[in-house]
Each structure stands twice: as C-alpha cells, then as structure tokens.
Short mmCIF file of C-alpha atoms and ligand atoms in Angstrom, two decimals:
data_model
loop_
_atom_site.label_atom_id
_atom_site.label_comp_id
_atom_site.label_asym_id
_atom_site.label_seq_id
_atom_site.Cartn_x
_atom_site.Cartn_y
_atom_site.Cartn_z
CA MET A 1 49.41 -4.15 30.38
CA ALA A 2 51.37 -5.31 27.38
CA GLU A 3 49.40 -4.73 23.90
CA GLU A 4 48.59 -7.72 21.87
CA HIS A 5 49.80 -6.32 18.53
CA ASP A 6 52.29 -3.66 17.30
CA ALA A 7 51.06 -0.71 15.10
CA VAL A 8 53.96 -1.01 12.70
CA GLU A 9 53.41 -4.56 11.96
CA VAL A 10 49.73 -3.73 11.20
CA ILE A 11 50.63 -0.94 8.91
CA ALA A 12 53.10 -3.04 7.15
CA VAL A 13 50.57 -5.70 6.25
CA LYS A 14 48.37 -3.17 4.55
CA ARG A 15 51.38 -1.39 3.05
CA ASP A 16 52.44 -4.77 1.51
CA ARG A 17 48.84 -5.28 0.07
CA GLY A 18 48.09 -8.01 2.67
CA GLU A 19 44.80 -8.63 4.36
CA LEU A 20 44.46 -7.71 8.21
CA ASP A 21 43.07 -10.50 10.29
CA ASP A 22 40.17 -9.99 12.60
CA ALA A 23 42.27 -9.68 15.71
CA GLN A 24 44.51 -7.04 14.14
CA ILE A 25 41.45 -4.93 13.07
CA ASP A 26 39.73 -5.04 16.49
CA TRP A 27 42.99 -4.18 18.18
CA VAL A 28 44.07 -1.26 15.94
CA VAL A 29 40.63 0.41 16.01
CA ASP A 30 40.38 0.04 19.73
CA ALA A 31 44.00 0.92 20.47
CA TYR A 32 43.69 4.12 18.23
CA THR A 33 40.59 5.31 20.26
CA ARG A 34 42.34 4.68 23.48
CA GLY A 35 45.31 6.81 22.29
CA VAL A 36 47.85 3.84 22.23
CA VAL A 37 48.09 4.00 18.44
CA ALA A 38 49.41 7.48 17.58
CA ASP A 39 47.68 9.78 14.93
CA GLU A 40 50.70 9.41 12.62
CA GLN A 41 50.45 5.53 12.72
CA MET A 42 46.72 5.69 12.01
CA SER A 43 47.24 8.11 9.17
CA ALA A 44 49.92 5.78 7.55
CA LEU A 45 47.45 2.95 8.01
CA ALA A 46 44.62 4.97 6.51
CA MET A 47 46.81 5.98 3.54
CA ALA A 48 47.79 2.26 3.08
CA VAL A 49 44.01 1.42 2.94
CA VAL A 50 43.37 4.42 0.50
CA LEU A 51 45.88 2.93 -1.83
CA ASN A 52 45.54 -0.91 -1.32
CA GLY A 53 41.81 -1.13 -0.34
CA MET A 54 40.20 -3.66 1.98
CA SER A 55 38.44 -7.04 1.38
CA ARG A 56 34.71 -7.36 1.98
CA ARG A 57 35.51 -9.17 5.22
CA GLU A 58 37.94 -6.42 6.28
CA VAL A 59 35.29 -3.62 5.80
CA GLY A 60 32.85 -5.69 7.86
CA ARG A 61 35.18 -6.20 10.64
CA TRP A 62 36.53 -2.65 10.60
CA THR A 63 32.82 -1.43 10.86
CA ALA A 64 32.06 -3.63 13.75
CA ALA A 65 35.16 -2.54 15.65
CA MET A 66 34.31 0.95 15.25
CA ILE A 67 30.75 0.42 16.61
CA ALA A 68 32.26 -1.60 19.48
CA THR A 69 34.17 1.44 20.57
CA GLY A 70 31.03 3.30 21.81
CA GLU A 71 27.42 2.93 22.77
CA ARG A 72 24.50 1.51 20.77
CA LEU A 73 21.25 3.36 20.97
CA ASP A 74 18.04 1.06 21.43
CA PHE A 75 14.74 2.25 19.88
CA SER A 76 12.96 -1.06 20.56
CA GLY A 77 10.97 0.50 23.27
CA LEU A 78 9.22 2.91 20.76
CA SER A 79 5.49 2.36 19.58
CA ARG A 80 6.61 3.12 16.02
CA ARG A 81 9.10 1.54 13.57
CA THR A 82 12.11 3.64 12.81
CA VAL A 83 13.77 4.46 9.58
CA ASP A 84 16.69 6.84 8.82
CA LYS A 85 18.16 8.33 5.71
CA HIS A 86 21.60 9.33 4.91
CA SER A 87 23.07 11.39 2.12
CA THR A 88 26.64 11.32 1.06
CA GLY A 89 26.47 15.05 0.68
CA GLY A 90 25.65 17.37 -2.16
CA VAL A 91 24.89 21.13 -3.10
CA GLY A 92 21.52 22.31 -2.13
CA ASP A 93 20.77 19.04 -0.57
CA LYS A 94 18.04 20.12 1.95
CA ILE A 95 16.19 16.98 1.54
CA THR A 96 16.31 15.91 5.09
CA LEU A 97 14.32 18.92 6.20
CA PRO A 98 11.06 18.04 4.31
CA LEU A 99 11.64 14.31 4.29
CA ALA A 100 11.88 13.63 8.04
CA PRO A 101 8.55 15.34 8.93
CA LEU A 102 7.07 13.84 5.86
CA VAL A 103 7.84 10.18 6.77
CA ALA A 104 6.93 10.86 10.46
CA SER A 105 3.58 12.12 9.29
CA CYS A 106 3.20 8.57 7.73
CA GLY A 107 3.43 6.94 11.16
CA VAL A 108 7.20 5.93 10.98
CA ALA A 109 9.80 7.42 13.38
CA VAL A 110 12.77 9.06 11.93
CA PRO A 111 15.79 9.41 14.16
CA GLN A 112 18.23 11.60 12.10
CA LEU A 113 21.55 12.02 13.60
CA SER A 114 23.17 14.59 11.48
CA GLY A 115 26.49 16.50 11.21
CA ARG A 116 27.80 19.91 10.27
CA GLY A 117 29.07 20.86 7.00
CA LEU A 118 32.72 20.72 5.99
CA GLY A 119 33.95 21.97 2.70
CA HIS A 120 31.55 22.77 0.03
CA THR A 121 28.71 20.39 1.06
CA GLY A 122 26.36 21.95 3.63
CA GLY A 123 25.41 20.31 6.95
CA THR A 124 21.77 19.56 7.91
CA LEU A 125 22.49 21.10 11.35
CA ASP A 126 23.92 24.38 10.10
CA LYS A 127 20.78 24.75 8.00
CA LEU A 128 18.39 24.06 10.94
CA GLU A 129 20.40 26.47 13.24
CA SER A 130 19.42 29.32 10.95
CA ILE A 131 15.92 28.99 12.64
CA PRO A 132 15.99 31.26 15.61
CA GLY A 133 16.05 29.34 18.87
CA TRP A 134 16.56 25.88 17.24
CA ARG A 135 19.11 23.75 19.13
CA ALA A 136 20.86 20.55 17.77
CA GLU A 137 22.20 19.13 21.06
CA LEU A 138 19.77 16.62 22.71
CA SER A 139 20.46 13.99 25.29
CA ASN A 140 19.50 10.42 24.31
CA GLU A 141 16.44 10.60 26.55
CA GLU A 142 15.23 13.75 24.95
CA MET A 143 15.84 12.20 21.58
CA LEU A 144 13.70 9.14 22.45
CA HIS A 145 11.03 11.35 23.89
CA ARG A 146 10.84 13.49 20.77
CA LEU A 147 10.76 10.43 18.69
CA GLU A 148 7.74 8.99 20.53
CA GLU A 149 5.79 12.43 20.70
CA VAL A 150 6.65 14.00 17.31
CA GLY A 151 8.02 11.18 15.33
CA ALA A 152 11.09 12.93 13.86
CA VAL A 153 14.22 14.34 15.42
CA VAL A 154 17.12 15.90 13.61
CA CYS A 155 19.95 16.40 16.08
CA ALA A 156 23.70 16.27 16.48
CA ALA A 157 25.16 12.73 16.92
CA GLY A 158 26.28 12.35 20.55
CA ALA A 159 30.02 11.75 21.47
CA GLY A 160 29.14 8.35 22.59
CA LEU A 161 28.35 6.78 19.07
CA ALA A 162 31.22 5.25 17.27
CA PRO A 163 34.00 7.40 18.94
CA ALA A 164 36.60 5.77 16.89
CA ASP A 165 35.05 7.13 13.67
CA ARG A 166 34.75 10.72 15.25
CA LYS A 167 38.63 10.63 15.74
CA LEU A 168 39.43 8.80 12.56
CA TYR A 169 37.31 11.11 10.43
CA ALA A 170 38.96 14.21 11.89
CA LEU A 171 42.38 12.69 11.09
CA ARG A 172 41.34 11.66 7.66
CA ASP A 173 39.99 15.13 6.95
CA VAL A 174 43.56 16.53 7.33
CA THR A 175 45.59 13.79 5.81
CA GLY A 176 44.05 13.36 2.44
CA THR A 177 42.51 10.02 3.42
CA VAL A 178 38.77 10.69 3.03
CA GLU A 179 38.44 9.30 -0.49
CA SER A 180 38.39 5.61 0.23
CA ILE A 181 35.22 3.49 -0.43
CA PRO A 182 36.05 1.14 2.57
CA LEU A 183 36.73 4.05 4.92
CA ILE A 184 33.75 6.04 3.81
CA ALA A 185 31.42 3.07 3.90
CA SER A 186 32.69 1.94 7.41
CA SER A 187 32.47 5.53 8.64
CA ILE A 188 28.88 6.14 7.64
CA MET A 189 27.49 2.67 8.50
CA SER A 190 29.20 2.48 12.00
CA LYS A 191 27.37 5.61 13.12
CA LYS A 192 24.02 4.45 11.52
CA ILE A 193 24.26 0.93 12.94
CA ALA A 194 25.20 2.33 16.48
CA GLU A 195 22.31 4.73 16.21
CA GLY A 196 20.00 1.87 16.28
CA THR A 197 17.68 2.50 13.24
CA GLY A 198 15.62 -0.46 12.09
CA ALA A 199 15.97 0.58 8.54
CA LEU A 200 18.20 2.91 6.51
CA VAL A 201 17.79 4.57 3.09
CA LEU A 202 21.05 5.92 1.56
CA ASP A 203 21.07 8.67 -1.06
CA VAL A 204 24.61 8.13 -2.71
CA LYS A 205 25.37 11.28 -4.61
CA VAL A 206 27.01 11.14 -8.15
CA GLY A 207 28.51 13.89 -10.07
CA SER A 208 30.69 17.00 -9.78
CA GLY A 209 29.19 18.12 -6.55
CA ALA A 210 29.56 14.81 -4.79
CA PHE A 211 32.33 12.71 -3.15
CA MET A 212 31.83 10.09 -5.97
CA LYS A 213 32.34 11.72 -9.29
CA ARG A 214 31.93 8.53 -11.20
CA LEU A 215 28.94 6.05 -11.38
CA ASP A 216 31.05 2.97 -11.01
CA ASP A 217 32.55 4.31 -7.74
CA ALA A 218 29.14 5.43 -6.33
CA ARG A 219 27.74 2.02 -7.08
CA GLU A 220 30.42 0.34 -5.28
CA LEU A 221 30.12 2.57 -2.31
CA ALA A 222 26.41 1.99 -2.44
CA ARG A 223 26.76 -1.85 -2.64
CA THR A 224 29.44 -1.93 0.13
CA MET A 225 27.02 0.04 2.59
CA VAL A 226 23.96 -2.07 1.66
CA GLU A 227 25.98 -5.12 2.62
CA LEU A 228 27.21 -3.72 5.87
CA GLY A 229 23.72 -2.77 6.81
CA ALA A 230 22.42 -6.32 5.99
CA ASP A 231 25.10 -7.77 8.03
CA SER A 232 23.81 -6.03 10.95
CA ASP A 233 20.10 -6.83 10.22
CA VAL A 234 19.39 -3.06 9.28
CA THR A 235 17.25 -3.15 6.12
CA THR A 236 19.37 -0.90 3.82
CA VAL A 237 18.56 0.39 0.33
CA ALA A 238 20.46 3.03 -1.64
CA LEU A 239 19.45 5.29 -4.48
CA LEU A 240 22.06 6.77 -6.61
CA THR A 241 21.16 10.24 -7.43
CA ASP A 242 22.37 12.96 -9.68
CA MET A 243 24.62 15.84 -8.24
CA SER A 244 25.87 17.37 -11.41
CA THR A 245 23.83 20.45 -10.79
CA PRO A 246 22.64 21.74 -7.48
CA LEU A 247 19.29 20.49 -6.06
CA GLY A 248 16.56 23.11 -6.16
CA LEU A 249 17.03 26.76 -6.35
CA ALA A 250 18.65 27.54 -3.09
CA VAL A 251 21.99 26.84 -1.67
CA GLY A 252 22.98 28.11 1.66
CA ASN A 253 21.64 27.63 5.32
CA ALA A 254 18.67 29.99 5.66
CA LEU A 255 17.89 29.90 1.95
CA GLU A 256 17.49 26.26 2.04
CA VAL A 257 15.35 26.19 5.06
CA ARG A 258 12.93 28.58 3.14
CA GLU A 259 12.81 26.41 0.14
CA ALA A 260 12.24 23.18 2.30
CA VAL A 261 9.31 25.01 4.01
CA GLU A 262 8.01 25.77 0.53
CA VAL A 263 8.07 21.95 -0.37
CA LEU A 264 6.33 21.19 2.89
CA ALA A 265 3.62 23.87 1.89
CA GLY A 266 3.00 21.79 -1.23
CA GLY A 267 5.15 23.84 -3.61
CA GLY A 268 8.87 24.03 -4.08
CA PRO A 269 11.19 23.09 -6.96
CA ASP A 270 10.27 19.94 -8.98
CA ASP A 271 13.49 18.20 -8.40
CA VAL A 272 13.43 18.66 -4.60
CA VAL A 273 9.87 17.50 -4.47
CA ARG A 274 10.56 14.39 -6.74
CA LEU A 275 13.61 13.28 -4.66
CA THR A 276 11.90 13.83 -1.35
CA LEU A 277 8.98 11.70 -2.57
CA ALA A 278 11.35 8.93 -4.00
CA LEU A 279 13.23 8.74 -0.87
CA ALA A 280 10.07 8.76 1.32
CA ARG A 281 8.64 5.99 -0.56
CA GLU A 282 11.83 3.96 -0.12
CA MET A 283 11.91 4.76 3.61
CA LEU A 284 8.27 3.76 4.04
CA ALA A 285 8.68 0.49 2.15
CA ALA A 286 11.80 -0.26 4.23
CA ALA A 287 9.69 0.25 7.32
CA GLY A 288 6.99 -2.05 5.95
CA VAL A 289 4.43 0.75 5.25
CA ASP A 290 2.99 0.27 1.65
CA ASP A 291 -0.68 1.59 1.86
CA LEU A 292 0.20 5.31 2.12
CA ASP A 293 1.24 7.86 -0.69
CA PRO A 294 3.54 10.55 0.91
CA ALA A 295 2.47 12.88 -1.82
CA ASP A 296 -0.90 13.17 -0.18
CA ARG A 297 0.73 14.14 3.33
CA LEU A 298 2.53 16.99 1.55
CA ARG A 299 -0.71 18.16 -0.06
CA ASP A 300 -2.89 17.99 3.04
CA GLY A 301 -0.48 19.79 5.30
CA SER A 302 0.20 16.89 7.63
CA ALA A 303 3.91 16.90 6.89
CA MET A 304 3.99 20.72 7.57
CA ASN A 305 2.46 20.01 11.02
CA VAL A 306 5.01 17.60 12.08
CA TRP A 307 7.76 20.09 10.81
CA ARG A 308 6.32 22.86 12.95
CA ARG A 309 6.09 20.42 16.07
CA MET A 310 9.68 19.16 15.20
CA VAL A 311 11.16 22.56 15.09
CA SER A 312 9.30 23.82 18.25
CA ALA A 313 10.18 20.76 20.25
CA GLN A 314 13.92 21.70 19.73
CA GLY A 315 13.37 25.33 20.87
CA GLY A 316 12.90 26.89 17.35
CA ASP A 317 10.12 29.20 16.27
CA PRO A 318 8.57 27.87 12.99
CA ASP A 319 7.05 31.31 12.45
CA ALA A 320 10.14 33.36 12.91
CA GLU A 321 11.69 35.51 10.15
CA LEU A 322 14.73 33.70 8.75
CA PRO A 323 18.10 35.57 8.63
CA VAL A 324 18.60 37.58 5.32
CA ALA A 325 22.09 38.40 4.28
CA PRO A 326 22.54 42.24 3.93
CA VAL A 327 24.31 42.40 0.58
CA THR A 328 23.72 40.68 -2.83
CA HIS A 329 25.49 40.45 -6.06
CA THR A 330 24.00 39.28 -9.36
CA ALA A 331 25.57 37.08 -11.93
CA ALA A 332 23.80 37.62 -15.46
CA ALA A 333 23.61 35.40 -18.48
CA GLY A 334 26.22 36.47 -21.05
CA SER A 335 24.15 35.39 -24.05
CA SER A 336 20.44 34.17 -24.90
CA GLY A 337 19.73 30.50 -25.47
CA VAL A 338 19.20 27.30 -23.35
CA LEU A 339 21.13 26.82 -20.05
CA THR A 340 22.64 23.23 -20.66
CA ARG A 341 25.00 23.11 -17.62
CA LEU A 342 25.15 24.60 -14.22
CA ASP A 343 27.81 22.94 -12.22
CA ALA A 344 27.12 21.81 -8.72
CA LEU A 345 30.73 21.93 -7.48
CA ALA A 346 31.28 25.58 -8.52
CA VAL A 347 27.94 26.62 -6.98
CA GLY A 348 28.93 24.74 -3.68
CA VAL A 349 32.44 26.46 -3.65
CA ALA A 350 30.80 29.77 -4.21
CA ALA A 351 28.32 29.41 -1.52
CA TRP A 352 31.04 28.24 0.96
CA ARG A 353 33.29 31.25 -0.02
CA LEU A 354 30.31 33.48 0.58
CA GLY A 355 30.27 32.16 4.26
CA ALA A 356 27.57 29.32 4.18
CA GLY A 357 30.15 26.84 4.91
CA ARG A 358 33.34 26.41 6.95
CA ALA A 359 36.95 25.76 6.15
CA ARG A 360 37.84 24.23 9.70
CA LYS A 361 35.29 22.49 12.03
CA GLU A 362 35.47 25.21 14.66
CA ASP A 363 34.66 28.05 12.25
CA PRO A 364 31.18 29.71 12.49
CA VAL A 365 28.86 29.71 9.37
CA SER A 366 26.79 32.61 8.16
CA ALA A 367 23.01 31.82 8.31
CA GLY A 368 22.02 34.16 5.35
CA ALA A 369 24.95 33.46 2.94
CA GLY A 370 24.49 31.34 -0.21
CA VAL A 371 23.46 31.37 -3.84
CA ALA A 372 19.82 31.66 -5.21
CA LEU A 373 19.49 30.20 -8.64
CA HIS A 374 17.25 31.79 -11.13
CA ALA A 375 17.48 29.13 -13.95
CA LYS A 376 18.30 25.44 -14.09
CA PRO A 377 19.62 23.19 -17.03
CA GLY A 378 16.95 23.12 -19.66
CA ASP A 379 15.59 26.56 -19.16
CA ALA A 380 15.62 29.10 -21.84
CA VAL A 381 17.64 32.26 -20.79
CA ARG A 382 18.01 35.81 -22.15
CA ALA A 383 21.23 37.83 -22.35
CA GLY A 384 21.41 40.12 -19.30
CA GLN A 385 19.00 37.92 -17.29
CA PRO A 386 20.05 37.07 -13.61
CA LEU A 387 21.18 33.60 -13.46
CA LEU A 388 22.46 33.60 -9.73
CA THR A 389 22.16 35.93 -6.94
CA LEU A 390 24.94 35.72 -4.33
CA HIS A 391 24.09 36.34 -0.83
CA ALA A 392 26.68 37.57 1.85
CA ASP A 393 27.16 39.33 5.11
CA ASP A 394 30.12 41.22 3.54
CA PRO A 395 30.72 42.40 -0.04
CA GLY A 396 34.37 41.50 0.21
CA ARG A 397 33.24 37.80 -0.16
CA PHE A 398 31.94 38.41 -3.80
CA PRO A 399 35.08 38.38 -5.88
CA ARG A 400 36.15 35.05 -4.73
CA ALA A 401 32.86 33.46 -5.11
CA MET A 402 32.48 34.96 -8.43
CA GLN A 403 35.96 33.38 -9.34
CA ALA A 404 34.60 29.93 -8.30
CA LEU A 405 31.67 30.46 -10.86
CA ASP A 406 34.12 31.12 -13.79
CA GLY A 407 33.07 28.65 -16.37
CA ALA A 408 30.44 27.14 -14.30
CA PHE A 409 27.74 27.26 -16.85
CA ASP A 410 27.20 26.81 -20.42
CA ILE A 411 24.38 28.58 -22.59
CA GLU A 412 23.82 26.85 -26.04
CA PRO A 413 22.03 28.40 -28.96
CA GLU A 414 18.15 28.24 -28.78
CA ASN A 415 16.74 25.03 -29.92
CA THR A 416 19.72 22.99 -28.91
CA PRO A 417 18.35 19.67 -27.75
CA TYR A 418 18.77 19.20 -23.86
CA THR A 419 18.02 15.84 -22.18
CA PRO A 420 18.16 16.19 -18.39
CA PRO A 421 20.13 13.47 -16.55
CA PRO A 422 17.90 11.22 -14.51
CA LEU A 423 17.49 12.42 -10.97
CA VAL A 424 17.41 8.93 -9.62
CA ILE A 425 19.81 6.94 -11.48
CA GLU A 426 19.89 3.51 -9.91
CA ARG A 427 18.60 1.61 -6.93
CA VAL A 428 20.92 -0.82 -4.93
CA ALA A 429 19.44 -3.26 -2.57
CA ALA A 430 20.72 -6.40 -0.73
CA GLY A 431 20.63 -9.52 -2.85
CA VAL A 432 19.75 -7.65 -6.16
CA PRO A 433 22.82 -8.01 -8.56
N1 URA B 1 30.72 11.06 5.76
C1 URA B 1 30.99 10.24 6.80
O1 URA B 1 30.37 10.30 7.77
N2 URA B 1 32.16 9.62 6.60
C2 URA B 1 33.03 9.66 5.60
O2 URA B 1 34.07 8.99 5.59
C3 URA B 1 32.56 10.52 4.54
C4 URA B 1 31.29 11.12 4.60
#
C-alpha cells in the first residue's frame, strides 16, 4: 500500500523551521515504528527538532502519536487510586525506593514503571536488582495483582507501552538528539500516560548532575510535561529540585538501597528524607488524600512493612545481605575548612566509572560499586579527613574515577558563610503561571 506522506518532505518542513501538521506527525511516528521511515531519516528529523523546536500543538500531537503506537494500561478496576512519580534523573537519586512504599502505606497505589540507568545517572531497576532474588520483569496481570495486594510495584516498562519511544529513545541516545525539551517531554509523558496512572508527580532535576543545567530550561520542561498531562486528564504536578550536589550520602546500586532502607527505618540523610516527604505530600494531594501525614508512616514502620512486602512479592529477600564491593579507595580533604561545593556530575561520573553504571545498554552493572560521601556542602572538614570512599570490584577502576573527581569539591576557610541552595526550588502545576 502506498504511504500517505514522504519522509524527506516531513524532514524538510522542520529543517526549514516550519510546523508539522497533525497528519504528518501521526504518519511519521507510526511509519518509523513500522520500519518504513528509516533510522537515518528519523535521526535527521530529530536533529531538526533539536535545532528548531516544536510548537505546543506539535508536542501534544507527537506525544499522542507515540502513545497510539502501543497499548494503554487500565487501572480503573483497582480499589485504590493510582499516582506515579517520575524523576528526570540525578546522582544518588534513590527517592523512588522509600517513596513508592511510603505512598502505598497511605492507601494510594503506586505503579512505577522504571528504567535502567544509562550514562552517569543510575536506574531504579539496577538499584533494586542488587537485592538478591529481586526481579524487574512482570506481566501486566502480575503488576495489577501486586498493585491491589501490596499497593506499590516498581518494575520494567513492558515492550507494549509506547514502542515508538523505545525505538526513538535508543536512536536519540546515539545521535546526539536527547537534549531537546519537546523530545524529552513527549518521551517521558507518552510512557506515563500509556501506563494509565491517574495522577503524576514529576521531579525535574536542575543542576550539574541533571539533564537540565539551567533553571529556565527545567521550568520549560516541567511546564510542557504538566500541560501534556492535563491534556490527557492525568493530574500532573512538577517540583523543580536541586541536583548540583548528590542526594544523600550514597551513590551506587546496593549503597543506595541501604540508604533507602535507613530512610524507611525512620533515619537516613536529611535531604533524602525531606525530598521523599515533599514528593509524597504532592502525590497524596494529587490522589485526593489530604488527611494523612506521610512522616507518621515513616515513623510508625508502616512504610517499611510495605517495602518488605513489595520486595518479597517480586522474589527479593528483604533480609538478605546486600552485595559489598571487595575494594575501596579513599579521597581525603586537602585542607581544613568548610566544604562549599561537591559536584553532582563529577560524583556521578566517578560512580559510573567504578562500575555502578553502564556505557551501552547491554552492559552489566556492578551491584556493590559506587561512592560513599562522608561530608556534604556546609559541613566543616579537617585536612586528611576522608571525604569520599570509592567502592569497586576491581582496583583498576580507581584511577579514572579519581580523575573524574579532580576539581569536584571546594573547601573554603573556616567561618566562610555558606547558604545551601533550596532542595525544592519551585512547584509547577497546570493553570498556575
Ligand atoms: N527520559 C526519558 O524517558 N526520555 C527522555 O527523552 C529523557 C529522559
């Protein structure tokens, strides 16, 4: 059968800064998924979008066209309301691990379809897979069952959800076309809308360790995603949060699971606890629950109970010893004073080079590798005191990881005033200018 459009014509419209009409968008997204539009044609179009952008209408239509290439899950038969959270990715961002069981312990179901890490940001599934026995792959039926029984599921997104995005994201990854607000927004929101969640809270990271280094770009990304959610009747709210320094004191798969369990036990680093609670409050509000304080559920152990059931329901042993890397190397403070900067990107790249992340999507990750932080910006430090401990399976990993940390921190003289950046910078919701 003859195709209704021609790929070169569609590419030329965007190349020449024109707007694609609805029929062109529907066709190109569908034809790419069917293999009729070739990878080299889609990469040319993606690059034209990176350079020339998309109008609000185009992003909405592009998102809808990606959703239409696959299935849509339906949670309407569940007895609980559903709310999901998505983070645009950061260093030490283990928030999903305490957050999903915490929100579920307040009576709301959390379907969290997650990904694996690529580059310097870790993936939630890689972290959970460091728990002996835990498995990420669930059928749609198993997922619904776990949601009803336990209330929280973190699992791999099935191949049936927005297959256009799966194919396009892999292409963007190798053609320098990830960094585009319309492409990122449509990629994230097509998966979340197809997943069928009733409400969504976005954690849009800003700073050196994030996709969006500048506040203005993060704000635009957040606004675009919030509007896409509203168009599809998914109540969507975004928090812009700081990613100039790692979250918490642990970066790496098993290291982060250990820290998440500390938070669920009522302890853990202050920033991780605060961000978990801020996102939990937004998720509960978006699901219409306004009479519960999630902090109580961390204190009284109910979030921990859901965590244990959530891990066991997917084959994991919540009591198992987590893997520990066999070798460590310490980076010490060169002088005494106040730590005023500890760069998120540098720590993320170091953890990645230690084996916690992967360079290609088929690479394995090390469960034990990563970086443990012994001080955070604002802390007083003494010369010679350990600042970071590097963990790896093989000592050959240390030199390149140490290179990544070159210039990653500043120590200023004692009494230098230090004002921490706000953890939650801004809230973006539909209809709020
Ligand atoms: N995460 C996604 O799912 N898609 C993007 O384009 C970027 C980050």
